[in-house]
PDB file of C-alpha atoms in Angstrom:
ATOM      1  CA  UNK A 229     -87.799  56.641  59.024  1.00 49.00           C
ATOM      2  CA  UNK A 230     -89.230  59.082  56.444  1.00 54.00           C
ATOM      3  CA  UNK A 231     -90.525  57.523  53.013  1.00 53.00           C
ATOM      4  CA  UNK A 232     -87.827  59.880  51.437  1.00 52.00           C
ATOM      5  CA  UNK A 233     -84.997  58.584  53.540  1.00 58.00           C
ATOM      6  CA  UNK A 234     -86.016  55.049  52.700  1.00 62.00           C
ATOM      7  CA  UNK A 235     -86.451  55.575  49.202  1.00 62.00           C
ATOM      8  CA  UNK A 236     -82.899  56.771  49.017  1.00 62.00           C
ATOM      9  CA  UNK A 237     -81.738  53.927  51.158  1.00 58.00           C
ATOM     10  CA  UNK A 238     -83.303  51.112  48.753  1.00 62.00           C
ATOM     11  CA  UNK A 239     -81.783  52.781  45.387  1.00 62.00           C
ATOM     12  CA  UNK A 240     -78.462  52.512  46.915  1.00 58.00           C
ATOM     13  CA  UNK A 241     -78.707  49.020  48.021  1.00 58.00           C
ATOM     14  CA  UNK A 242     -79.818  48.402  44.472  1.00 59.00           C
ATOM     15  CA  UNK A 243     -76.651  50.118  43.462  1.00 57.00           C
ATOM     16  CA  UNK A 244     -73.889  48.058  45.594  1.00 54.00           C
ATOM     17  CA  UNK A 245     -76.084  44.926  45.571  1.00 54.00           C
ATOM     18  CA  UNK A 246     -77.106  42.642  48.364  1.00 56.00           C
ATOM     19  CA  UNK A 247     -75.146  42.967  51.711  1.00 53.00           C
ATOM     20  CA  UNK A 248     -71.518  40.590  51.690  1.00 50.00           C
ATOM     21  CA  UNK A 249     -71.771  40.180  48.307  1.00 53.00           C
ATOM     22  CA  UNK A 250     -68.471  39.551  45.943  1.00 56.00           C
ATOM     23  CA  UNK A 251     -67.769  41.911  43.016  1.00 57.00           C
ATOM     24  CA  UNK A 252     -67.843  40.116  39.808  1.00 59.00           C
ATOM     25  CA  UNK A 253     -63.945  38.892  38.584  1.00 60.00           C
ATOM     26  CA  UNK A 254     -63.027  40.814  35.957  1.00 57.00           C
ATOM     27  CA  UNK A 255     -63.269  38.879  32.609  1.00 59.00           C
ATOM     28  CA  UNK A 256     -60.187  36.922  31.506  1.00 58.00           C
ATOM     29  CA  UNK A 257     -58.055  37.613  28.997  1.00 54.00           C
ATOM     30  CA  UNK A 258     -58.282  35.452  26.085  1.00 56.00           C
ATOM     31  CA  UNK A 259     -56.274  32.588  25.490  1.00 57.00           C
ATOM     32  CA  UNK A 260     -54.590  33.497  22.275  1.00 52.00           C
ATOM     33  CA  UNK A 261     -53.504  36.577  23.771  1.00 51.00           C
ATOM     34  CA  UNK A 262     -51.409  34.712  26.330  1.00 50.00           C
ATOM     35  CA  UNK A 263     -49.839  32.967  23.903  1.00 49.00           C
ATOM     36  CA  UNK A 264     -49.088  35.641  21.389  1.00 50.00           C
ATOM     37  CA  UNK A 265     -46.776  37.098  24.193  1.00 52.00           C
ATOM     38  CA  UNK A 266     -44.704  33.933  24.411  1.00 51.00           C
ATOM     39  CA  UNK A 267     -44.810  32.695  20.811  1.00 51.00           C
ATOM     40  CA  UNK A 268     -41.659  35.005  19.985  1.00 53.00           C
ATOM     41  CA  UNK A 269     -39.744  32.982  22.614  1.00 50.00           C
ATOM     42  CA  UNK A 270     -40.929  29.542  21.221  1.00 53.00           C
ATOM     43  CA  UNK A 271     -39.766  30.480  17.812  1.00 51.00           C
ATOM     44  CA  UNK A 272     -36.435  31.555  18.788  1.00 50.00           C
ATOM     45  CA  UNK A 273     -36.389  29.038  20.321  1.00 55.00           C
ATOM     46  CA  UNK A 274     -37.106  26.200  17.304  1.00 53.00           C
ATOM     47  CA  UNK A 275     -34.840  28.105  14.951  1.00 52.00           C
ATOM     48  CA  UNK A 276     -32.037  27.629  16.944  1.00 56.00           C
ATOM     49  CA  UNK A 277     -30.786  23.738  16.336  1.00 60.00           C
ATOM     50  CA  UNK A 278     -28.391  22.069  19.083  1.00 75.00           C
ATOM     51  CA  UNK A 279     -25.012  22.417  17.779  1.00 69.00           C
ATOM     52  CA  UNK A 280     -23.634  18.430  17.845  1.00 76.00           C
ATOM     53  CA  UNK A 281     -26.337  17.070  15.998  1.00 78.00           C
ATOM     54  CA  UNK A 282     -26.207  19.428  13.064  1.00 80.00           C
ATOM     55  CA  UNK A 283     -22.385  18.767  12.993  1.00 74.00           C
ATOM     56  CA  UNK A 284     -22.543  14.854  13.217  1.00 77.00           C
ATOM     57  CA  UNK A 285     -25.266  15.428  10.706  1.00 78.00           C
ATOM     58  CA  UNK A 286     -22.782  17.209   8.246  1.00 79.00           C
ATOM     59  CA  UNK A 287     -20.376  14.664   8.843  1.00 78.00           C
ATOM     60  CA  UNK A 288     -21.946  11.521   8.359  1.00 77.00           C
ATOM     61  CA  UNK A 289     -23.253  13.236   4.980  1.00 79.00           C
ATOM     62  CA  UNK A 290     -19.604  13.751   4.113  1.00 82.00           C
ATOM     63  CA  UNK A 291     -18.032  10.308   4.929  1.00 86.00           C
ATOM     64  CA  UNK A 292     -19.539   9.003   2.277  1.00 88.00           C
ATOM     65  CA  UNK A 293     -17.397  11.126  -0.279  1.00 91.00           C
ATOM     66  CA  UNK A 294     -14.344  11.154   1.720  1.00 91.00           C
ATOM     67  CA  UNK A 295     -14.788   7.172   1.529  1.00 92.00           C
ATOM     68  CA  UNK A 296     -14.816   7.715  -2.348  1.00 93.00           C
ATOM     69  CA  UNK A 297     -12.239   9.949  -2.954  1.00 94.00           C
ATOM     70  CA  UNK A 298     -10.277   7.885  -0.713  1.00 94.00           C
ATOM     71  CA  UNK A 299     -10.829   4.958  -2.809  1.00 95.00           C
ATOM     72  CA  UNK A 300     -10.246   6.553  -6.245  1.00 96.00           C
ATOM     73  CA  UNK A 301      -6.365   7.553  -5.149  1.00 95.00           C
ATOM     74  CA  UNK A 302      -5.721   3.995  -4.283  1.00 94.00           C
ATOM     75  CA  UNK A 303      -7.184   2.865  -7.566  1.00 94.00           C
ATOM     76  CA  UNK A 304      -5.118   5.902  -9.202  1.00 95.00           C
ATOM     77  CA  UNK A 305      -1.935   4.899  -7.485  1.00 93.00           C
ATOM     78  CA  UNK A 306      -2.604   0.882  -8.611  1.00 93.00           C
ATOM     79  CA  UNK A 307      -3.087   2.095 -12.136  1.00 93.00           C
ATOM     80  CA  UNK A 308      -0.119   3.910 -11.851  1.00 93.00           C
ATOM     81  CA  UNK A 309       2.090   0.758 -10.732  1.00 91.00           C
ATOM     82  CA  UNK A 310       0.905  -0.920 -13.259  1.00 92.00           C
ATOM     83  CA  UNK A 311       1.824   1.644 -15.988  1.00 93.00           C
ATOM     84  CA  UNK A 312       5.149   1.849 -14.799  1.00 92.00           C
ATOM     85  CA  UNK A 313       5.706  -1.797 -14.496  1.00 92.00           C
ATOM     86  CA  UNK A 314       4.708  -2.002 -18.369  1.00 93.00           C
ATOM     87  CA  UNK A 315       7.061   1.034 -19.211  1.00 94.00           C
ATOM     88  CA  UNK A 316       9.789  -0.749 -17.029  1.00 93.00           C
ATOM     89  CA  UNK A 317       9.406  -4.109 -19.367  1.00 94.00           C
ATOM     90  CA  UNK A 318       8.902  -1.992 -22.758  1.00 94.00           C
ATOM     91  CA  UNK A 319      12.167  -0.016 -21.845  1.00 94.00           C
ATOM     92  CA  UNK A 320      14.398  -2.814 -20.897  1.00 94.00           C
ATOM     93  CA  UNK A 321      16.966  -4.737 -23.258  1.00 94.00           C
ATOM     94  CA  UNK A 322      17.411  -8.324 -23.369  1.00 93.00           C
ATOM     95  CA  UNK A 323      20.341  -9.506 -21.378  1.00 91.00           C
ATOM     96  CA  UNK A 324      23.380 -10.844 -23.838  1.00 88.00           C
ATOM     97  CA  UNK A 325      25.784 -12.139 -21.573  1.00 84.00           C
ATOM     98  CA  UNK A 326      26.119 -15.647 -21.822  1.00 87.00           C
ATOM     99  CA  UNK A 327      26.984 -16.539 -18.271  1.00 84.00           C
ATOM    100  CA  UNK A 328      24.589 -14.498 -16.830  1.00 85.00           C
ATOM    101  CA  UNK A 329      21.376 -16.264 -18.952  1.00 88.00           C
ATOM    102  CA  UNK A 330      23.194 -19.217 -18.267  1.00 87.00           C
ATOM    103  CA  UNK A 331      22.766 -18.373 -14.562  1.00 85.00           C
ATOM    104  CA  UNK A 332      19.285 -17.970 -15.060  1.00 87.00           C
ATOM    105  CA  UNK A 333      18.628 -21.069 -16.940  1.00 87.00           C
ATOM    106  CA  UNK A 334      19.953 -23.196 -14.269  1.00 85.00           C
ATOM    107  CA  UNK A 335      18.399 -21.854 -11.497  1.00 84.00           C
ATOM    108  CA  UNK A 336      15.033 -22.139 -13.323  1.00 84.00           C
ATOM    109  CA  UNK A 337      15.724 -25.774 -13.480  1.00 84.00           C
ATOM    110  CA  UNK A 338      16.377 -26.194 -10.502  1.00 82.00           C
ATOM    111  CA  UNK A 339      13.241 -24.120  -8.872  1.00 77.00           C
ATOM    112  CA  UNK A 340       9.877 -25.711  -9.441  1.00 73.00           C
ATOM    113  CA  UNK A 341       8.867 -22.707 -11.974  1.00 70.00           C
ATOM    114  CA  UNK A 342       6.889 -24.231 -14.543  1.00 69.00           C
ATOM    115  CA  UNK A 343       7.057 -20.918 -17.368  1.00 75.00           C
ATOM    116  CA  UNK A 344      10.092 -19.757 -18.757  1.00 83.00           C
ATOM    117  CA  UNK A 345      11.841 -16.405 -17.738  1.00 89.00           C
ATOM    118  CA  UNK A 346      13.049 -13.322 -19.673  1.00 92.00           C
ATOM    119  CA  UNK A 347      16.019 -11.791 -18.315  1.00 92.00           C
ATOM    120  CA  UNK A 348      16.247  -8.334 -18.982  1.00 94.00           C
ATOM    121  CA  UNK A 349      18.207  -5.394 -18.288  1.00 93.00           C
ATOM    122  CA  UNK A 350      17.654  -1.819 -17.104  1.00 92.00           C
ATOM    123  CA  UNK A 351      19.231   1.389 -16.316  1.00 90.00           C
ATOM    124  CA  UNK A 352      16.024   2.481 -14.184  1.00 90.00           C
ATOM    125  CA  UNK A 353      16.427  -0.099 -11.511  1.00 89.00           C
ATOM    126  CA  UNK A 354      18.482  -0.420  -8.789  1.00 85.00           C
ATOM    127  CA  UNK A 355      17.999  -4.272  -7.265  1.00 86.00           C
ATOM    128  CA  UNK A 356      16.415  -6.973  -9.412  1.00 89.00           C
ATOM    129  CA  UNK A 357      12.676  -7.198  -9.939  1.00 90.00           C
ATOM    130  CA  UNK A 358      10.219  -9.822 -11.389  1.00 92.00           C
ATOM    131  CA  UNK A 359       7.264  -8.666 -13.304  1.00 93.00           C
ATOM    132  CA  UNK A 360       5.127 -11.631 -13.369  1.00 91.00           C
ATOM    133  CA  UNK A 361       1.993  -9.900 -15.512  1.00 90.00           C
ATOM    134  CA  UNK A 362       3.808 -10.654 -19.137  1.00 87.00           C
ATOM    135  CA  UNK A 363       4.083 -13.600 -20.575  1.00 87.00           C
ATOM    136  CA  UNK A 364       6.521 -15.009 -19.800  1.00 89.00           C
ATOM    137  CA  UNK A 365       7.658 -13.276 -16.452  1.00 92.00           C
ATOM    138  CA  UNK A 366      10.095 -11.039 -16.689  1.00 93.00           C
ATOM    139  CA  UNK A 367      13.316 -10.493 -14.561  1.00 93.00           C
ATOM    140  CA  UNK A 368      14.728  -7.043 -14.913  1.00 94.00           C
ATOM    141  CA  UNK A 369      18.277  -6.825 -13.532  1.00 91.00           C
ATOM    142  CA  UNK A 370      20.597  -3.821 -12.605  1.00 90.00           C
ATOM    143  CA  UNK A 371      22.403  -2.817 -15.413  1.00 87.00           C
ATOM    144  CA  UNK A 372      24.905  -0.741 -12.794  1.00 82.00           C
ATOM    145  CA  UNK A 373      25.293  -4.035 -11.364  1.00 76.00           C
ATOM    146  CA  UNK A 374      26.101  -5.956 -13.952  1.00 75.00           C
ATOM    147  CA  UNK A 375      28.962  -3.340 -15.608  1.00 74.00           C
ATOM    148  CA  UNK A 376      30.199  -3.539 -11.825  1.00 69.00           C
ATOM    149  CA  UNK A 377      30.037  -7.502 -11.651  1.00 64.00           C
ATOM    150  CA  UNK A 378      31.973  -7.226 -15.376  1.00 60.00           C
ATOM    151  CA  UNK A 379      34.746  -4.760 -14.029  1.00 59.00           C
ATOM    152  CA  UNK A 380      35.313  -6.654 -11.123  1.00 53.00           C
ATOM    153  CA  UNK A 381      36.226  -9.626 -13.216  1.00 51.00           C
ATOM    154  CA  UNK A 382      38.223  -7.989 -15.269  1.00 50.00           C
ATOM    155  CA  UNK A 383      40.315  -6.246 -12.355  1.00 45.00           C
ATOM    156  CA  UNK A 384      40.699  -9.386 -11.051  1.00 47.00           C
ATOM    157  CA  UNK A 385      41.726 -10.589 -14.302  1.00 49.00           C
ATOM    158  CA  UNK A 386      44.473  -8.704 -14.606  1.00 46.00           C
ATOM    159  CA  UNK A 387      45.864  -8.960 -10.947  1.00 42.00           C
ATOM    160  CA  UNK A 388      45.948 -12.513 -11.710  1.00 48.00           C
ATOM    161  CA  UNK A 389      47.638 -12.445 -15.312  1.00 49.00           C
ATOM    162  CA  UNK A 390      50.574 -14.287 -13.893  1.00 47.00           C
ATOM    163  CA  UNK A 391      48.336 -17.237 -13.325  1.00 43.00           C
ATOM    164  CA  UNK A 392      50.208 -19.108 -16.489  1.00 48.00           C
ATOM    165  CA  UNK A 393      53.574 -18.979 -14.005  1.00 47.00           C
ATOM    166  CA  UNK A 394      51.761 -21.161 -11.457  1.00 42.00           C
ATOM    167  CA  UNK A 395      53.696 -24.516 -10.766  1.00 43.00           C
ATOM    168  CA  UNK A 396      51.711 -27.422 -12.670  1.00 42.00           C
ATOM    169  CA  UNK A 397      48.750 -29.238 -10.727  1.00 37.00           C
ATOM    170  CA  UNK A 398      47.811 -25.974  -9.653  1.00 38.00           C
ATOM    171  CA  UNK A 399      44.861 -23.730 -10.805  1.00 39.00           C
ATOM    172  CA  UNK A 400      43.952 -20.111 -10.042  1.00 42.00           C
ATOM    173  CA  UNK A 401      40.535 -20.541  -8.730  1.00 40.00           C
ATOM    174  CA  UNK A 402      38.632 -19.307 -10.935  1.00 42.00           C
ATOM    175  CA  UNK A 403      35.520 -20.995 -12.859  1.00 40.00           C
ATOM    176  CA  UNK A 404      34.214 -20.790 -16.512  1.00 41.00           C
ATOM    177  CA  UNK A 405      30.377 -20.683 -15.373  1.00 38.00           C
ATOM    178  CA  UNK A 406      30.879 -17.302 -13.323  1.00 41.00           C
ATOM    179  CA  UNK A 407      28.496 -14.334 -14.755  1.00 47.00           C
ATOM    180  CA  UNK A 408      31.175 -11.962 -16.545  1.00 47.00           C
ATOM    181  CA  UNK A 409      34.050 -13.547 -14.978  1.00 46.00           C
ATOM    182  CA  UNK A 410      33.260 -12.750 -11.933  1.00 47.00           C
ATOM    183  CA  UNK A 411      34.839 -14.535  -8.576  1.00 46.00           C
ATOM    184  CA  UNK A 412      32.965 -17.212  -6.906  1.00 48.00           C
ATOM    185  CA  UNK A 413      31.126 -15.283  -3.571  1.00 43.00           C
ATOM    186  CA  UNK A 414      30.181 -12.631  -6.541  1.00 49.00           C
ATOM    187  CA  UNK A 415      28.626 -16.021  -8.566  1.00 58.00           C
ATOM    188  CA  UNK A 416      27.239 -17.618  -5.636  1.00 57.00           C
ATOM    189  CA  UNK A 417      25.595 -13.901  -4.462  1.00 70.00           C
ATOM    190  CA  UNK A 418      24.135 -13.947  -7.932  1.00 80.00           C
ATOM    191  CA  UNK A 419      22.552 -17.073  -8.142  1.00 82.00           C
ATOM    192  CA  UNK A 420      21.036 -16.559  -4.622  1.00 82.00           C
ATOM    193  CA  UNK A 421      19.229 -12.993  -5.942  1.00 86.00           C
ATOM    194  CA  UNK A 422      17.909 -14.795  -8.968  1.00 87.00           C
ATOM    195  CA  UNK A 423      16.860 -17.504  -6.722  1.00 86.00           C
ATOM    196  CA  UNK A 424      14.994 -14.960  -4.768  1.00 88.00           C
ATOM    197  CA  UNK A 425      13.516 -13.200  -7.774  1.00 90.00           C
ATOM    198  CA  UNK A 426      12.173 -16.629  -8.975  1.00 91.00           C
ATOM    199  CA  UNK A 427      10.743 -17.724  -6.015  1.00 90.00           C
ATOM    200  CA  UNK A 428       8.454 -14.654  -6.069  1.00 91.00           C
ATOM    201  CA  UNK A 429       7.234 -16.304  -9.420  1.00 91.00           C
ATOM    202  CA  UNK A 430       6.736 -19.736  -8.159  1.00 89.00           C
ATOM    203  CA  UNK A 431       4.919 -18.355  -5.406  1.00 90.00           C
ATOM    204  CA  UNK A 432       2.472 -16.277  -7.067  1.00 91.00           C
ATOM    205  CA  UNK A 433       3.518 -13.054  -5.183  1.00 92.00           C
ATOM    206  CA  UNK A 434       2.339 -10.606  -7.508  1.00 91.00           C
ATOM    207  CA  UNK A 435      -1.789 -12.347  -7.297  1.00 93.00           C
ATOM    208  CA  UNK A 436      -1.542 -11.471  -3.464  1.00 93.00           C
ATOM    209  CA  UNK A 437      -0.208  -8.055  -3.729  1.00 93.00           C
ATOM    210  CA  UNK A 438      -2.971  -7.190  -6.222  1.00 93.00           C
ATOM    211  CA  UNK A 439      -5.645  -8.844  -3.723  1.00 94.00           C
ATOM    212  CA  UNK A 440      -3.889  -6.512  -1.070  1.00 94.00           C
ATOM    213  CA  UNK A 441      -4.244  -3.557  -2.955  1.00 94.00           C
ATOM    214  CA  UNK A 442      -7.733  -3.848  -4.076  1.00 94.00           C
ATOM    215  CA  UNK A 443      -9.022  -4.716  -0.607  1.00 95.00           C
ATOM    216  CA  UNK A 444      -7.080  -1.389   0.422  1.00 95.00           C
ATOM    217  CA  UNK A 445      -8.766   0.499  -2.130  1.00 95.00           C
ATOM    218  CA  UNK A 446     -12.037  -1.043  -0.990  1.00 95.00           C
ATOM    219  CA  UNK A 447     -11.374  -0.039   2.430  1.00 94.00           C
ATOM    220  CA  UNK A 448      -9.178   2.729   2.484  1.00 94.00           C
ATOM    221  CA  UNK A 449     -10.194   4.075   6.396  1.00 91.00           C
ATOM    222  CA  UNK A 450      -8.970   0.646   7.454  1.00 94.00           C
ATOM    223  CA  UNK A 451      -5.772   0.634   9.283  1.00 95.00           C
ATOM    224  CA  UNK A 452      -6.181  -3.242   9.278  1.00 95.00           C
ATOM    225  CA  UNK A 453      -6.103  -3.407   5.602  1.00 95.00           C
ATOM    226  CA  UNK A 454      -2.640  -0.921   5.955  1.00 95.00           C
ATOM    227  CA  UNK A 455      -1.480  -3.149   8.157  1.00 95.00           C
ATOM    228  CA  UNK A 456      -2.333  -6.273   6.309  1.00 94.00           C
ATOM    229  CA  UNK A 457      -0.637  -4.980   3.014  1.00 94.00           C
ATOM    230  CA  UNK A 458       2.577  -4.231   4.353  1.00 94.00           C
ATOM    231  CA  UNK A 459       2.502  -7.227   6.591  1.00 95.00           C
ATOM    232  CA  UNK A 460       1.999  -9.146   3.434  1.00 94.00           C
ATOM    233  CA  UNK A 461       5.031  -7.863   1.694  1.00 92.00           C
ATOM    234  CA  UNK A 462       6.938  -8.414   4.354  1.00 93.00           C
ATOM    235  CA  UNK A 463       6.213 -12.070   4.662  1.00 94.00           C
ATOM    236  CA  UNK A 464       6.891 -12.751   1.098  1.00 93.00           C
ATOM    237  CA  UNK A 465      10.103 -11.063   0.901  1.00 90.00           C
ATOM    238  CA  UNK A 466      10.919 -13.269   4.352  1.00 91.00           C
ATOM    239  CA  UNK A 467      10.125 -16.303   2.724  1.00 92.00           C
ATOM    240  CA  UNK A 468      12.108 -16.018  -0.634  1.00 89.00           C
ATOM    241  CA  UNK A 469      15.295 -14.891   1.530  1.00 86.00           C
ATOM    242  CA  UNK A 470      14.483 -18.369   3.309  1.00 87.00           C
ATOM    243  CA  UNK A 471      13.953 -20.185   0.033  1.00 84.00           C
ATOM    244  CA  UNK A 472      17.228 -18.801  -1.800  1.00 81.00           C
ATOM    245  CA  UNK A 473      19.645 -19.277   1.720  1.00 81.00           C
ATOM    246  CA  UNK A 474      18.130 -22.751   1.486  1.00 79.00           C
ATOM    247  CA  UNK A 475      18.886 -23.598  -1.973  1.00 65.00           C
ATOM    248  CA  UNK A 476      22.539 -22.276  -1.885  1.00 64.00           C
ATOM    249  CA  UNK A 477      23.017 -22.254   1.495  1.00 58.00           C
ATOM    250  CA  UNK A 478      25.440 -19.596   1.407  1.00 65.00           C
ATOM    251  CA  UNK A 479      24.225 -16.778   3.449  1.00 71.00           C
ATOM    252  CA  UNK A 480      27.391 -14.604   3.264  1.00 70.00           C
ATOM    253  CA  UNK A 481      27.498 -14.096  -0.221  1.00 70.00           C
ATOM    254  CA  UNK A 482      23.892 -13.463  -0.828  1.00 71.00           C
ATOM    255  CA  UNK A 483      23.985 -10.681   2.358  1.00 71.00           C
ATOM    256  CA  UNK A 484      27.002  -9.520   0.445  1.00 70.00           C
ATOM    257  CA  UNK A 485      25.295  -8.965  -2.759  1.00 70.00           C
ATOM    258  CA  UNK A 486      22.371  -7.507  -1.184  1.00 70.00           C
ATOM    259  CA  UNK A 487      24.180  -5.003   0.216  1.00 65.00           C
ATOM    260  CA  UNK A 488      25.908  -3.943  -3.173  1.00 65.00           C
ATOM    261  CA  UNK A 489      22.354  -3.056  -4.708  1.00 68.00           C
ATOM    262  CA  UNK A 490      21.016   0.631  -3.790  1.00 61.00           C
ATOM    263  CA  UNK A 491      18.003   1.006  -1.686  1.00 57.00           C
ATOM    264  CA  UNK A 492      14.658   1.238  -3.323  1.00 55.00           C
ATOM    265  CA  UNK A 493      11.329   1.148  -3.294  1.00 53.00           C
ATOM    266  CA  UNK A 494       9.121  -1.972  -4.052  1.00 54.00           C
ATOM    267  CA  UNK A 495       7.506  -1.760  -7.585  1.00 59.00           C
ATOM    268  CA  UNK A 496       3.539  -2.295  -7.124  1.00 61.00           C
ATOM    269  CA  UNK A 497       2.082  -5.591  -8.372  1.00 61.00           C
ATOM    270  CA  UNK A 498       5.568  -7.112  -9.522  1.00 66.00           C
TER     271      UNK A 498
END
């Protein structure tokens, strides 16, 4: 080849490089540039937390406040029961009827009650209740029931006013020891009711009732605490009923007397 052509070929070879050589690779993009492209997606995922962990965390944070609120409500209910009982005893008046006082005193001697019991009358109660937090314990009788017994005794005496014409050796079947001149069945019914209430004093049911209320105030969320409180009250009533019937052995008169009372809610801590 001519010298000019050879020099041209050499210059082209120098420009293209040696034969078979691969072109140099393109410079790689910086790592921080690639990461910058995915950074918005990662930040968005981190800024959107899952629903359930957040919900459980919120509930767990508010549970102690709900527990405290329920405990305060139960404590206020207990305090209200105490205040209502104190007001009831303060507003009640002493029983003046001699026969009723004799029944209460006689039944107190029959039962192992070491403390005397004060007998009161009140218009606010519809069935007999006992308040054991006073000294001495107070037995509160419904004034309406006592008046009905007196009215029944007066009517019976009016109907049997001709008893003086009975033949010699016969009696009219009345007893001088009945409350307000009531009949024998009414007297036995009242005695059984009094025995029932005095059994609460002997068993100290007011202490067990207070314990159940305190447990309920500490664990208001526990259904077993509610069940135990209700069950304890039912068992106490059944035990006192059994005691009254066993002492008098007159179930019919006791049931008749209980049916004469108006249903009412039990007084707390009584």
